[in-house]
């Protein structure tokens, strides 16, 4: 099969399209013929070792010293099951599914083998393969953080970086949970963020939201510009700061703030779970969640998709169409 291999840490030029061995599923595994995948900010982080301050050494230990130990990036996919192991009962050949391999990556390829108990779910009706591929990275991250923040109906929620993959999911999910949502993004993306359910939108280029005098029960920071020192001015007395994007000092100081104030600070990595994919699929089926797609690329153009993600300015998700025989992924297929 064909796969994009990362030969060393660096810019998009380190990506190389190669013929690699076809993976075979074990007894408890399924193999998926990939129709679409995404390039996420997670791929950007690992490909270039673009790691927040204080995490570089631990990241090299985790992912590999001079090149990623797992050279095929990509954590999201959609496609059809094309082979099942002998013990697998929950999936059959031909099932249309989406999946999240998370930190195990390996989705920038034509096929992916996953355990049958991994994060795999049927594609909900009304989503194309392209959209389904973009369900999980932002969706699972936003969902897990909002749950840790104990989001409730009527909460006032601020999403900083509301137009990115995590932000667009967080706005929709906060709205679904009955919160009053304020999104922070550039003015070019204000209409998009409003259309996803934000009650208010703040342009970070003209307004310092930390000096607004408002208070929020939950602040989610996906842009690393609202650390506790700034967020505390607008965080309710018993509110929660969700540090989705933060450096080592933010992570290490989180327990200190949580113990020494009535506010909670939650930081660190979160991981997708199979039941989260089912939850997001149910929301998508009911029209409460739809991944935002910025652009579509063909498989051969994957380095171009990386360049867009590297800009840090994508709107939602960047989808890569792996199977060319499919109709364009913005159409139902
Ligand atoms: N903790 C975890 O487990 C976890 C999981 C997933 C992701 N993450 C991290 O979360 C971060 C966000 O991921 P993503 O995929 O959503 O990124 P993304 O899609 O690249 O989105 C970034 C967004 O940030 C906005 N932005 C840029 N500068 C800003 C500023 N000064 N103030 C407010 N917004 C600003 C941009 O909006 P405009 O274009 O409108 O400026 C852009 O849409 C990444 O650093 C990623 O590594 C962490």
mmCIF file of C-alpha atoms and ligand atoms in Angstrom:
data_model
loop_
_atom_site.group_PDB
_atom_site.id
_atom_site.type_symbol
_atom_site.label_atom_id
_atom_site.label_comp_id
_atom_site.label_asym_id
_atom_site.label_seq_id
_atom_site.Cartn_x
_atom_site.Cartn_y
_atom_site.Cartn_z
ATOM 1 C CA UNK A 1 0.000 0.000 0.000
ATOM 2 C CA UNK A 2 1.019 3.654 -0.278
ATOM 3 C CA UNK A 3 1.758 5.676 2.842
ATOM 4 C CA UNK A 4 3.325 9.033 3.705
ATOM 5 C CA UNK A 5 6.465 8.438 5.746
ATOM 6 C CA UNK A 6 8.222 10.987 7.954
ATOM 7 C CA UNK A 7 11.943 10.393 7.612
ATOM 8 C CA UNK A 8 13.123 13.016 10.126
ATOM 9 C CA UNK A 9 11.605 15.847 12.168
ATOM 10 C CA UNK A 10 11.172 18.989 10.078
ATOM 11 C CA UNK A 11 8.931 20.904 7.680
ATOM 12 C CA UNK A 12 6.472 19.380 5.190
ATOM 13 C CA UNK A 13 9.404 18.426 2.918
ATOM 14 C CA UNK A 14 10.326 15.557 5.250
ATOM 15 C CA UNK A 15 7.196 13.721 4.052
ATOM 16 C CA UNK A 16 7.833 10.982 1.518
ATOM 17 C CA UNK A 17 5.161 8.942 -0.316
ATOM 18 C CA UNK A 18 6.320 5.320 -0.318
ATOM 19 C CA UNK A 19 5.152 1.795 -1.000
ATOM 20 C CA UNK A 20 5.052 -0.058 2.332
ATOM 21 C CA UNK A 21 3.940 -3.511 3.406
ATOM 22 C CA UNK A 22 0.205 -4.119 3.529
ATOM 23 C CA UNK A 23 -0.853 -4.524 7.187
ATOM 24 C CA UNK A 24 -2.683 -7.755 8.036
ATOM 25 C CA UNK A 25 -5.264 -7.835 10.840
ATOM 26 C CA UNK A 26 -4.741 -10.197 13.784
ATOM 27 C CA UNK A 27 -7.534 -12.304 15.260
ATOM 28 C CA UNK A 28 -9.005 -9.380 17.243
ATOM 29 C CA UNK A 29 -8.375 -6.660 14.668
ATOM 30 C CA UNK A 30 -9.997 -5.104 11.630
ATOM 31 C CA UNK A 31 -8.402 -3.569 8.557
ATOM 32 C CA UNK A 32 -9.925 -0.397 7.133
ATOM 33 C CA UNK A 33 -9.546 0.738 3.518
ATOM 34 C CA UNK A 34 -9.119 4.458 4.145
ATOM 35 C CA UNK A 35 -11.312 6.831 2.124
ATOM 36 C CA UNK A 36 -10.308 10.039 3.906
ATOM 37 C CA UNK A 37 -7.994 11.239 6.646
ATOM 38 C CA UNK A 38 -7.021 14.612 8.111
ATOM 39 C CA UNK A 39 -3.902 16.621 8.840
ATOM 40 C CA UNK A 40 -4.308 17.976 12.357
ATOM 41 C CA UNK A 41 -2.374 20.251 14.665
ATOM 42 C CA UNK A 42 -1.230 17.008 16.333
ATOM 43 C CA UNK A 43 0.436 15.940 13.060
ATOM 44 C CA UNK A 44 2.063 19.355 12.822
ATOM 45 C CA UNK A 45 3.371 19.026 16.384
ATOM 46 C CA UNK A 46 4.937 15.596 15.871
ATOM 47 C CA UNK A 47 6.217 16.074 12.300
ATOM 48 C CA UNK A 48 8.158 19.193 13.231
ATOM 49 C CA UNK A 49 8.702 18.492 16.957
ATOM 50 C CA UNK A 50 6.702 21.675 17.447
ATOM 51 C CA UNK A 51 6.305 20.937 21.120
ATOM 52 C CA UNK A 52 5.351 23.462 23.828
ATOM 53 C CA UNK A 53 8.058 24.744 26.149
ATOM 54 C CA UNK A 54 9.263 22.169 28.660
ATOM 55 C CA UNK A 55 7.920 19.080 26.852
ATOM 56 C CA UNK A 56 10.582 18.542 24.144
ATOM 57 C CA UNK A 57 12.679 15.884 25.896
ATOM 58 C CA UNK A 58 9.720 13.877 27.089
ATOM 59 C CA UNK A 59 8.193 14.108 23.598
ATOM 60 C CA UNK A 60 11.353 12.765 21.956
ATOM 61 C CA UNK A 61 11.344 9.928 24.487
ATOM 62 C CA UNK A 62 7.725 9.195 23.616
ATOM 63 C CA UNK A 63 7.786 9.648 19.847
ATOM 64 C CA UNK A 64 11.440 9.002 18.876
ATOM 65 C CA UNK A 65 14.695 10.970 19.108
ATOM 66 C CA UNK A 66 15.581 12.004 15.546
ATOM 67 C CA UNK A 67 12.458 10.836 13.705
ATOM 68 C CA UNK A 68 9.027 9.577 14.741
ATOM 69 C CA UNK A 69 9.208 5.939 15.854
ATOM 70 C CA UNK A 70 5.864 5.420 14.076
ATOM 71 C CA UNK A 71 6.738 7.125 10.770
ATOM 72 C CA UNK A 72 3.177 7.262 9.390
ATOM 73 C CA UNK A 73 1.321 10.225 10.902
ATOM 74 C CA UNK A 74 -2.426 10.893 10.876
ATOM 75 C CA UNK A 75 -4.785 10.147 13.749
ATOM 76 C CA UNK A 76 -8.185 10.250 12.039
ATOM 77 C CA UNK A 77 -9.735 8.256 9.235
ATOM 78 C CA UNK A 78 -12.942 7.209 7.581
ATOM 79 C CA UNK A 79 -13.356 4.261 5.277
ATOM 80 C CA UNK A 80 -14.736 0.766 4.897
ATOM 81 C CA UNK A 81 -13.772 -2.347 6.801
ATOM 82 C CA UNK A 82 -12.055 -4.596 4.272
ATOM 83 C CA UNK A 83 -10.869 -7.487 6.467
ATOM 84 C CA UNK A 84 -11.794 -8.757 9.939
ATOM 85 C CA UNK A 85 -9.933 -11.072 12.323
ATOM 86 C CA UNK A 86 -11.507 -14.414 13.199
ATOM 87 C CA UNK A 87 -12.632 -13.308 16.702
ATOM 88 C CA UNK A 88 -14.250 -10.061 15.561
ATOM 89 C CA UNK A 89 -18.031 -9.953 15.856
ATOM 90 C CA UNK A 90 -18.902 -6.243 15.983
ATOM 91 C CA UNK A 91 -17.792 -5.314 12.445
ATOM 92 C CA UNK A 92 -18.229 -6.843 9.006
ATOM 93 C CA UNK A 93 -16.459 -6.327 5.686
ATOM 94 C CA UNK A 94 -18.017 -3.344 3.913
ATOM 95 C CA UNK A 95 -19.057 -1.392 7.061
ATOM 96 C CA UNK A 96 -18.555 2.366 6.621
ATOM 97 C CA UNK A 97 -16.756 3.613 9.723
ATOM 98 C CA UNK A 98 -14.725 6.465 11.108
ATOM 99 C CA UNK A 99 -11.919 5.951 13.590
ATOM 100 C CA UNK A 100 -9.480 7.766 15.844
ATOM 101 C CA UNK A 101 -6.062 6.183 16.281
ATOM 102 C CA UNK A 102 -5.020 9.154 18.452
ATOM 103 C CA UNK A 103 -1.347 9.092 19.490
ATOM 104 C CA UNK A 104 -0.793 5.750 17.668
ATOM 105 C CA UNK A 105 -1.296 7.639 14.367
ATOM 106 C CA UNK A 106 -0.807 5.651 11.114
ATOM 107 C CA UNK A 107 -3.764 7.071 9.136
ATOM 108 C CA UNK A 108 -1.831 8.802 6.326
ATOM 109 C CA UNK A 109 -1.948 5.566 4.378
ATOM 110 C CA UNK A 110 -4.287 3.546 2.196
ATOM 111 C CA UNK A 111 -5.052 0.966 4.906
ATOM 112 C CA UNK A 112 -5.020 0.916 8.688
ATOM 113 C CA UNK A 113 -5.316 -2.011 11.086
ATOM 114 C CA UNK A 114 -6.944 -1.316 14.442
ATOM 115 C CA UNK A 115 -8.105 -3.461 17.346
ATOM 116 C CA UNK A 116 -11.838 -4.150 17.112
ATOM 117 C CA UNK A 117 -12.108 -2.499 20.558
ATOM 118 C CA UNK A 118 -10.348 0.686 19.371
ATOM 119 C CA UNK A 119 -12.123 4.005 18.759
ATOM 120 C CA UNK A 120 -14.150 2.993 15.690
ATOM 121 C CA UNK A 121 -17.797 3.868 15.035
ATOM 122 C CA UNK A 122 -20.266 3.675 12.148
ATOM 123 C CA UNK A 123 -20.425 6.816 10.002
ATOM 124 C CA UNK A 124 -23.634 8.648 10.912
ATOM 125 C CA UNK A 125 -26.099 9.294 8.115
ATOM 126 C CA UNK A 126 -25.752 12.680 6.403
ATOM 127 C CA UNK A 127 -21.971 12.842 6.807
ATOM 128 C CA UNK A 128 -19.642 12.270 3.881
ATOM 129 C CA UNK A 129 -16.498 10.188 4.272
ATOM 130 C CA UNK A 130 -14.543 13.450 4.297
ATOM 131 C CA UNK A 131 -16.537 14.981 7.136
ATOM 132 C CA UNK A 132 -16.556 11.706 9.070
ATOM 133 C CA UNK A 133 -12.758 11.633 8.942
ATOM 134 C CA UNK A 134 -12.765 14.988 10.766
ATOM 135 C CA UNK A 135 -15.107 13.935 13.595
ATOM 136 C CA UNK A 136 -12.650 12.879 16.259
ATOM 137 C CA UNK A 137 -9.520 14.963 16.893
ATOM 138 C CA UNK A 138 -11.332 18.186 17.754
ATOM 139 C CA UNK A 139 -14.518 16.448 18.883
ATOM 140 C CA UNK A 140 -12.968 14.028 21.380
ATOM 141 C CA UNK A 141 -10.624 16.692 22.765
ATOM 142 C CA UNK A 142 -13.373 19.269 23.265
ATOM 143 C CA UNK A 143 -15.777 16.699 24.709
ATOM 144 C CA UNK A 144 -13.321 15.318 27.266
ATOM 145 C CA UNK A 145 -12.203 18.776 28.422
ATOM 146 C CA UNK A 146 -15.789 20.066 28.714
ATOM 147 C CA UNK A 147 -16.734 16.991 30.731
ATOM 148 C CA UNK A 148 -13.742 17.542 33.024
ATOM 149 C CA UNK A 149 -14.945 21.118 33.346
ATOM 150 C CA UNK A 150 -18.354 19.749 34.463
ATOM 151 C CA UNK A 151 -20.204 21.840 31.938
ATOM 152 C CA UNK A 152 -23.855 22.494 32.816
ATOM 153 C CA UNK A 153 -26.882 24.130 31.283
ATOM 154 C CA UNK A 154 -26.685 27.884 31.789
ATOM 155 C CA UNK A 155 -22.908 27.959 32.250
ATOM 156 C CA UNK A 156 -21.127 30.879 30.649
ATOM 157 C CA UNK A 157 -18.365 29.339 28.536
ATOM 158 C CA UNK A 158 -15.518 31.127 26.745
ATOM 159 C CA UNK A 159 -13.702 29.286 23.950
ATOM 160 C CA UNK A 160 -10.361 30.879 23.043
ATOM 161 C CA UNK A 161 -9.322 29.775 19.540
ATOM 162 C CA UNK A 162 -12.946 29.107 18.599
ATOM 163 C CA UNK A 163 -12.286 28.687 14.861
ATOM 164 C CA UNK A 164 -9.779 25.813 15.034
ATOM 165 C CA UNK A 165 -10.450 22.073 15.087
ATOM 166 C CA UNK A 166 -10.886 21.902 18.860
ATOM 167 C CA UNK A 167 -12.584 25.308 19.059
ATOM 168 C CA UNK A 168 -15.248 24.640 16.410
ATOM 169 C CA UNK A 169 -16.096 21.376 18.157
ATOM 170 C CA UNK A 170 -16.080 23.033 21.594
ATOM 171 C CA UNK A 171 -18.478 25.775 20.488
ATOM 172 C CA UNK A 172 -20.955 23.225 19.111
ATOM 173 C CA UNK A 173 -20.674 20.918 22.126
ATOM 174 C CA UNK A 174 -20.987 23.761 24.656
ATOM 175 C CA UNK A 175 -24.096 24.893 22.843
ATOM 176 C CA UNK A 176 -25.433 21.326 22.912
ATOM 177 C CA UNK A 177 -24.845 21.191 26.699
ATOM 178 C CA UNK A 178 -26.967 24.335 27.073
ATOM 179 C CA UNK A 179 -24.196 26.836 27.798
ATOM 180 C CA UNK A 180 -24.045 30.510 26.846
ATOM 181 C CA UNK A 181 -21.039 30.512 24.499
ATOM 182 C CA UNK A 182 -18.532 33.245 23.722
ATOM 183 C CA UNK A 183 -15.984 32.463 21.016
ATOM 184 C CA UNK A 184 -12.647 34.238 20.599
ATOM 185 C CA UNK A 185 -11.185 34.277 17.074
ATOM 186 C CA UNK A 186 -10.149 36.692 14.340
ATOM 187 C CA UNK A 187 -12.903 38.772 12.727
ATOM 188 C CA UNK A 188 -12.621 36.772 9.475
ATOM 189 C CA UNK A 189 -13.984 33.747 11.334
ATOM 190 C CA UNK A 190 -16.640 35.509 13.431
ATOM 191 C CA UNK A 191 -19.561 34.502 11.176
ATOM 192 C CA UNK A 192 -18.411 30.887 11.131
ATOM 193 C CA UNK A 193 -18.171 30.740 14.921
ATOM 194 C CA UNK A 194 -21.591 32.410 15.302
ATOM 195 C CA UNK A 195 -23.082 29.912 12.846
ATOM 196 C CA UNK A 196 -21.823 27.078 15.068
ATOM 197 C CA UNK A 197 -23.828 28.406 18.008
ATOM 198 C CA UNK A 198 -21.718 31.066 19.712
ATOM 199 C CA UNK A 199 -23.898 33.741 21.345
ATOM 200 C CA UNK A 200 -21.053 36.242 21.274
ATOM 201 C CA UNK A 201 -17.780 36.525 19.377
ATOM 202 C CA UNK A 202 -14.719 38.499 20.448
ATOM 203 C CA UNK A 203 -11.952 39.485 18.013
ATOM 204 C CA UNK A 204 -8.668 38.950 19.854
ATOM 205 C CA UNK A 205 -6.947 41.439 17.557
ATOM 206 C CA UNK A 206 -9.039 44.362 18.733
ATOM 207 C CA UNK A 207 -10.185 43.290 22.199
ATOM 208 C CA UNK A 208 -8.305 41.878 25.179
ATOM 209 C CA UNK A 209 -10.927 39.462 26.471
ATOM 210 C CA UNK A 210 -9.125 39.161 29.826
ATOM 211 C CA UNK A 211 -9.952 42.844 30.490
ATOM 212 C CA UNK A 212 -13.602 42.613 29.434
ATOM 213 C CA UNK A 213 -15.018 42.649 32.969
ATOM 214 C CA UNK A 214 -17.187 39.619 32.110
ATOM 215 C CA UNK A 215 -16.954 36.373 34.060
ATOM 216 C CA UNK A 216 -17.127 32.827 32.780
ATOM 217 C CA UNK A 217 -17.788 29.504 34.508
ATOM 218 C CA UNK A 218 -15.547 27.706 32.034
ATOM 219 C CA UNK A 219 -12.699 29.081 29.936
ATOM 220 C CA UNK A 220 -11.164 26.773 27.345
ATOM 221 C CA UNK A 221 -7.821 27.949 25.992
ATOM 222 C CA UNK A 222 -6.805 26.268 22.724
ATOM 223 C CA UNK A 223 -4.535 29.136 21.621
ATOM 224 C CA UNK A 224 -2.112 29.325 24.591
ATOM 225 C CA UNK A 225 -2.886 33.014 25.074
ATOM 226 C CA UNK A 226 -5.056 32.752 28.206
ATOM 227 C CA UNK A 227 -2.861 31.198 30.902
ATOM 228 C CA UNK A 228 -4.179 31.383 34.468
ATOM 229 C CA UNK A 229 -2.443 34.720 35.135
ATOM 230 C CA UNK A 230 -4.659 36.343 32.482
ATOM 231 C CA UNK A 231 -7.707 34.089 32.670
ATOM 232 C CA UNK A 232 -8.185 34.670 36.428
ATOM 233 C CA UNK A 233 -9.530 38.183 35.748
ATOM 234 C CA UNK A 234 -12.546 36.731 33.932
ATOM 235 C CA UNK A 235 -12.881 33.311 35.579
ATOM 236 C CA UNK A 236 -15.808 32.966 37.998
ATOM 237 C CA UNK A 237 -14.789 32.376 41.620
ATOM 238 C CA UNK A 238 -15.590 28.667 41.386
ATOM 239 C CA UNK A 239 -14.926 28.458 37.634
ATOM 240 C CA UNK A 240 -12.660 26.133 35.642
ATOM 241 C CA UNK A 241 -9.839 26.934 33.229
ATOM 242 C CA UNK A 242 -9.315 24.192 30.646
ATOM 243 C CA UNK A 243 -5.753 24.425 29.333
ATOM 244 C CA UNK A 244 -5.989 22.515 26.047
ATOM 245 C CA UNK A 245 -2.853 24.184 24.716
ATOM 246 C CA UNK A 246 -0.252 25.015 27.330
ATOM 247 C CA UNK A 247 3.404 24.640 28.186
ATOM 248 C CA UNK A 248 5.038 22.725 31.041
ATOM 249 C CA UNK A 249 4.734 25.616 33.557
ATOM 250 C CA UNK A 250 0.951 25.759 32.945
ATOM 251 C CA UNK A 251 0.670 22.014 33.445
ATOM 252 C CA UNK A 252 2.821 21.960 36.586
ATOM 253 C CA UNK A 253 1.081 24.953 38.172
ATOM 254 C CA UNK A 254 -2.441 23.622 37.533
ATOM 255 C CA UNK A 255 -2.681 21.574 40.776
ATOM 256 C CA UNK A 256 -1.295 24.549 42.747
ATOM 257 C CA UNK A 257 -4.018 26.940 41.519
ATOM 258 C CA UNK A 258 -6.682 24.265 42.030
ATOM 259 C CA UNK A 259 -5.564 23.769 45.661
ATOM 260 C CA UNK A 260 -4.877 27.384 46.580
ATOM 261 C CA UNK A 261 -7.975 28.998 45.038
ATOM 262 C CA UNK A 262 -11.609 27.942 44.620
ATOM 263 C CA UNK A 263 -11.013 27.851 40.886
ATOM 264 C CA UNK A 264 -9.920 24.704 39.058
ATOM 265 C CA UNK A 265 -7.247 24.531 36.365
ATOM 266 C CA UNK A 266 -7.251 21.400 34.205
ATOM 267 C CA UNK A 267 -4.340 20.742 31.851
ATOM 268 C CA UNK A 268 -2.620 17.876 30.084
ATOM 269 C CA UNK A 269 -3.277 15.443 27.281
ATOM 270 C CA UNK A 270 -6.660 13.800 26.758
ATOM 271 C CA UNK A 271 -7.317 10.669 24.743
ATOM 272 C CA UNK A 272 -10.286 9.581 22.659
ATOM 273 C CA UNK A 273 -12.489 6.694 23.765
ATOM 274 C CA UNK A 274 -14.765 4.456 21.641
ATOM 275 C CA UNK A 275 -17.843 5.681 23.533
ATOM 276 C CA UNK A 276 -16.907 9.297 22.705
ATOM 277 C CA UNK A 277 -17.008 8.488 18.980
ATOM 278 C CA UNK A 278 -20.454 6.919 19.457
ATOM 279 C CA UNK A 279 -21.578 10.014 21.373
ATOM 280 C CA UNK A 280 -20.314 12.367 18.655
ATOM 281 C CA UNK A 281 -21.896 10.191 15.938
ATOM 282 C CA UNK A 282 -25.265 10.398 17.735
ATOM 283 C CA UNK A 283 -24.948 14.195 17.908
ATOM 284 C CA UNK A 284 -24.059 14.347 14.210
ATOM 285 C CA UNK A 285 -27.035 12.152 13.349
ATOM 286 C CA UNK A 286 -29.322 14.519 15.305
ATOM 287 C CA UNK A 287 -27.808 17.625 13.722
ATOM 288 C CA UNK A 288 -26.110 18.866 16.911
ATOM 289 C CA UNK A 289 -22.505 18.457 15.752
ATOM 290 C CA UNK A 290 -20.885 18.659 12.350
ATOM 291 C CA UNK A 291 -17.133 18.855 11.800
ATOM 292 C CA UNK A 292 -16.057 22.050 10.066
ATOM 293 C CA UNK A 293 -13.901 21.405 7.008
ATOM 294 C CA UNK A 294 -11.535 24.151 5.886
ATOM 295 C CA UNK A 295 -10.157 22.470 2.746
ATOM 296 C CA UNK A 296 -9.888 19.188 0.907
ATOM 297 C CA UNK A 297 -6.663 17.807 -0.557
ATOM 298 C CA UNK A 298 -5.891 14.719 -2.623
ATOM 299 C CA UNK A 299 -3.619 12.083 -1.092
ATOM 300 C CA UNK A 300 -0.699 13.079 -3.321
ATOM 301 C CA UNK A 301 -1.054 16.666 -2.053
ATOM 302 C CA UNK A 302 -0.658 15.776 1.628
ATOM 303 C CA UNK A 303 2.441 17.997 2.115
ATOM 304 C CA UNK A 304 0.296 20.933 0.904
ATOM 305 C CA UNK A 305 -2.263 20.052 3.581
ATOM 306 C CA UNK A 306 0.560 20.150 6.154
ATOM 307 C CA UNK A 307 1.578 23.618 4.922
ATOM 308 C CA UNK A 308 -1.926 24.909 5.563
ATOM 309 C CA UNK A 309 -1.992 23.362 9.046
ATOM 310 C CA UNK A 310 1.467 24.829 9.770
ATOM 311 C CA UNK A 311 -0.029 28.294 9.308
ATOM 312 C CA UNK A 312 -1.920 27.868 12.606
ATOM 313 C CA UNK A 313 -4.855 29.609 10.927
ATOM 314 C CA UNK A 314 -6.998 26.809 9.562
ATOM 315 C CA UNK A 315 -10.750 26.920 10.077
ATOM 316 C CA UNK A 316 -11.746 23.643 11.679
ATOM 317 C CA UNK A 317 -10.208 20.686 9.895
ATOM 318 C CA UNK A 318 -8.128 19.881 6.822
ATOM 319 C CA UNK A 319 -9.303 16.729 5.046
ATOM 320 C CA UNK A 320 -7.260 14.533 2.716
ATOM 321 C CA UNK A 321 -9.089 12.347 0.214
ATOM 322 C CA UNK A 322 -7.211 9.043 0.066
ATOM 323 C CA UNK A 323 -9.493 7.214 -2.397
ATOM 324 C CA UNK A 324 -9.687 9.165 -5.616
ATOM 325 C CA UNK A 325 -12.490 6.994 -6.943
ATOM 326 C CA UNK A 326 -14.824 8.556 -4.364
ATOM 327 C CA UNK A 327 -17.033 11.477 -5.244
ATOM 328 C CA UNK A 328 -15.670 14.743 -3.839
ATOM 329 C CA UNK A 329 -15.881 14.400 -0.052
ATOM 330 C CA UNK A 330 -17.960 17.524 0.350
ATOM 331 C CA UNK A 331 -20.788 15.580 -1.335
ATOM 332 C CA UNK A 332 -22.585 12.685 0.315
ATOM 333 C CA UNK A 333 -21.136 9.395 -0.857
HETATM 334 N N1 LIG B 1 -4.383 18.647 25.430
HETATM 335 C C1 LIG B 1 -4.666 17.821 24.448
HETATM 336 O O1 LIG B 1 -4.826 16.609 24.637
HETATM 337 C C2 LIG B 1 -4.832 18.379 23.057
HETATM 338 C C3 LIG B 1 -5.565 17.658 22.109
HETATM 339 C C4 LIG B 1 -5.741 18.230 20.846
HETATM 340 C C5 LIG B 1 -5.159 19.461 20.542
HETATM 341 N N2 LIG B 1 -4.407 20.096 21.479
HETATM 342 C C6 LIG B 1 -3.777 21.391 21.185
HETATM 343 O O2 LIG B 1 -4.802 22.343 21.021
HETATM 344 C C7 LIG B 1 -4.328 23.395 20.194
HETATM 345 C C8 LIG B 1 -5.400 23.781 19.211
HETATM 346 O O3 LIG B 1 -5.586 22.734 18.305
HETATM 347 P P1 LIG B 1 -6.457 22.934 16.994
HETATM 348 O O4 LIG B 1 -6.324 21.677 16.231
HETATM 349 O O5 LIG B 1 -7.803 23.422 17.340
HETATM 350 O O6 LIG B 1 -5.630 24.095 16.281
HETATM 351 P P2 LIG B 1 -5.978 24.871 14.940
HETATM 352 O O7 LIG B 1 -7.080 24.141 14.250
HETATM 353 O O8 LIG B 1 -4.725 25.125 14.228
HETATM 354 O O9 LIG B 1 -6.642 26.233 15.424
HETATM 355 C C9 LIG B 1 -5.957 27.257 15.927
HETATM 356 C C10 LIG B 1 -6.945 28.424 16.008
HETATM 357 O O10 LIG B 1 -6.407 29.321 16.948
HETATM 358 C C11 LIG B 1 -6.835 30.606 16.574
HETATM 359 N N3 LIG B 1 -5.909 31.610 17.091
HETATM 360 C C12 LIG B 1 -4.667 31.904 16.654
HETATM 361 N N4 LIG B 1 -4.139 32.875 17.418
HETATM 362 C C13 LIG B 1 -5.082 33.204 18.353
HETATM 363 C C14 LIG B 1 -5.140 34.120 19.430
HETATM 364 N N5 LIG B 1 -4.105 34.936 19.706
HETATM 365 N N6 LIG B 1 -6.249 34.155 20.189
HETATM 366 C C15 LIG B 1 -7.288 33.343 19.933
HETATM 367 N N7 LIG B 1 -7.305 32.466 18.912
HETATM 368 C C16 LIG B 1 -6.201 32.386 18.144
HETATM 369 C C17 LIG B 1 -6.900 30.619 15.062
HETATM 370 O O11 LIG B 1 -8.032 31.370 14.727
HETATM 371 P P3 LIG B 1 -7.977 32.641 13.735
HETATM 372 O O12 LIG B 1 -7.507 32.102 12.412
HETATM 373 O O13 LIG B 1 -9.406 33.097 13.735
HETATM 374 O O14 LIG B 1 -7.002 33.596 14.311
HETATM 375 C C18 LIG B 1 -7.086 29.128 14.700
HETATM 376 O O15 LIG B 1 -8.359 28.893 14.146
HETATM 377 C C19 LIG B 1 -3.028 22.880 19.552
HETATM 378 O O16 LIG B 1 -1.948 23.515 20.172
HETATM 379 C C20 LIG B 1 -3.024 21.398 19.871
HETATM 380 O O17 LIG B 1 -1.713 20.901 20.012
HETATM 381 C C21 LIG B 1 -4.234 19.593 22.724
#
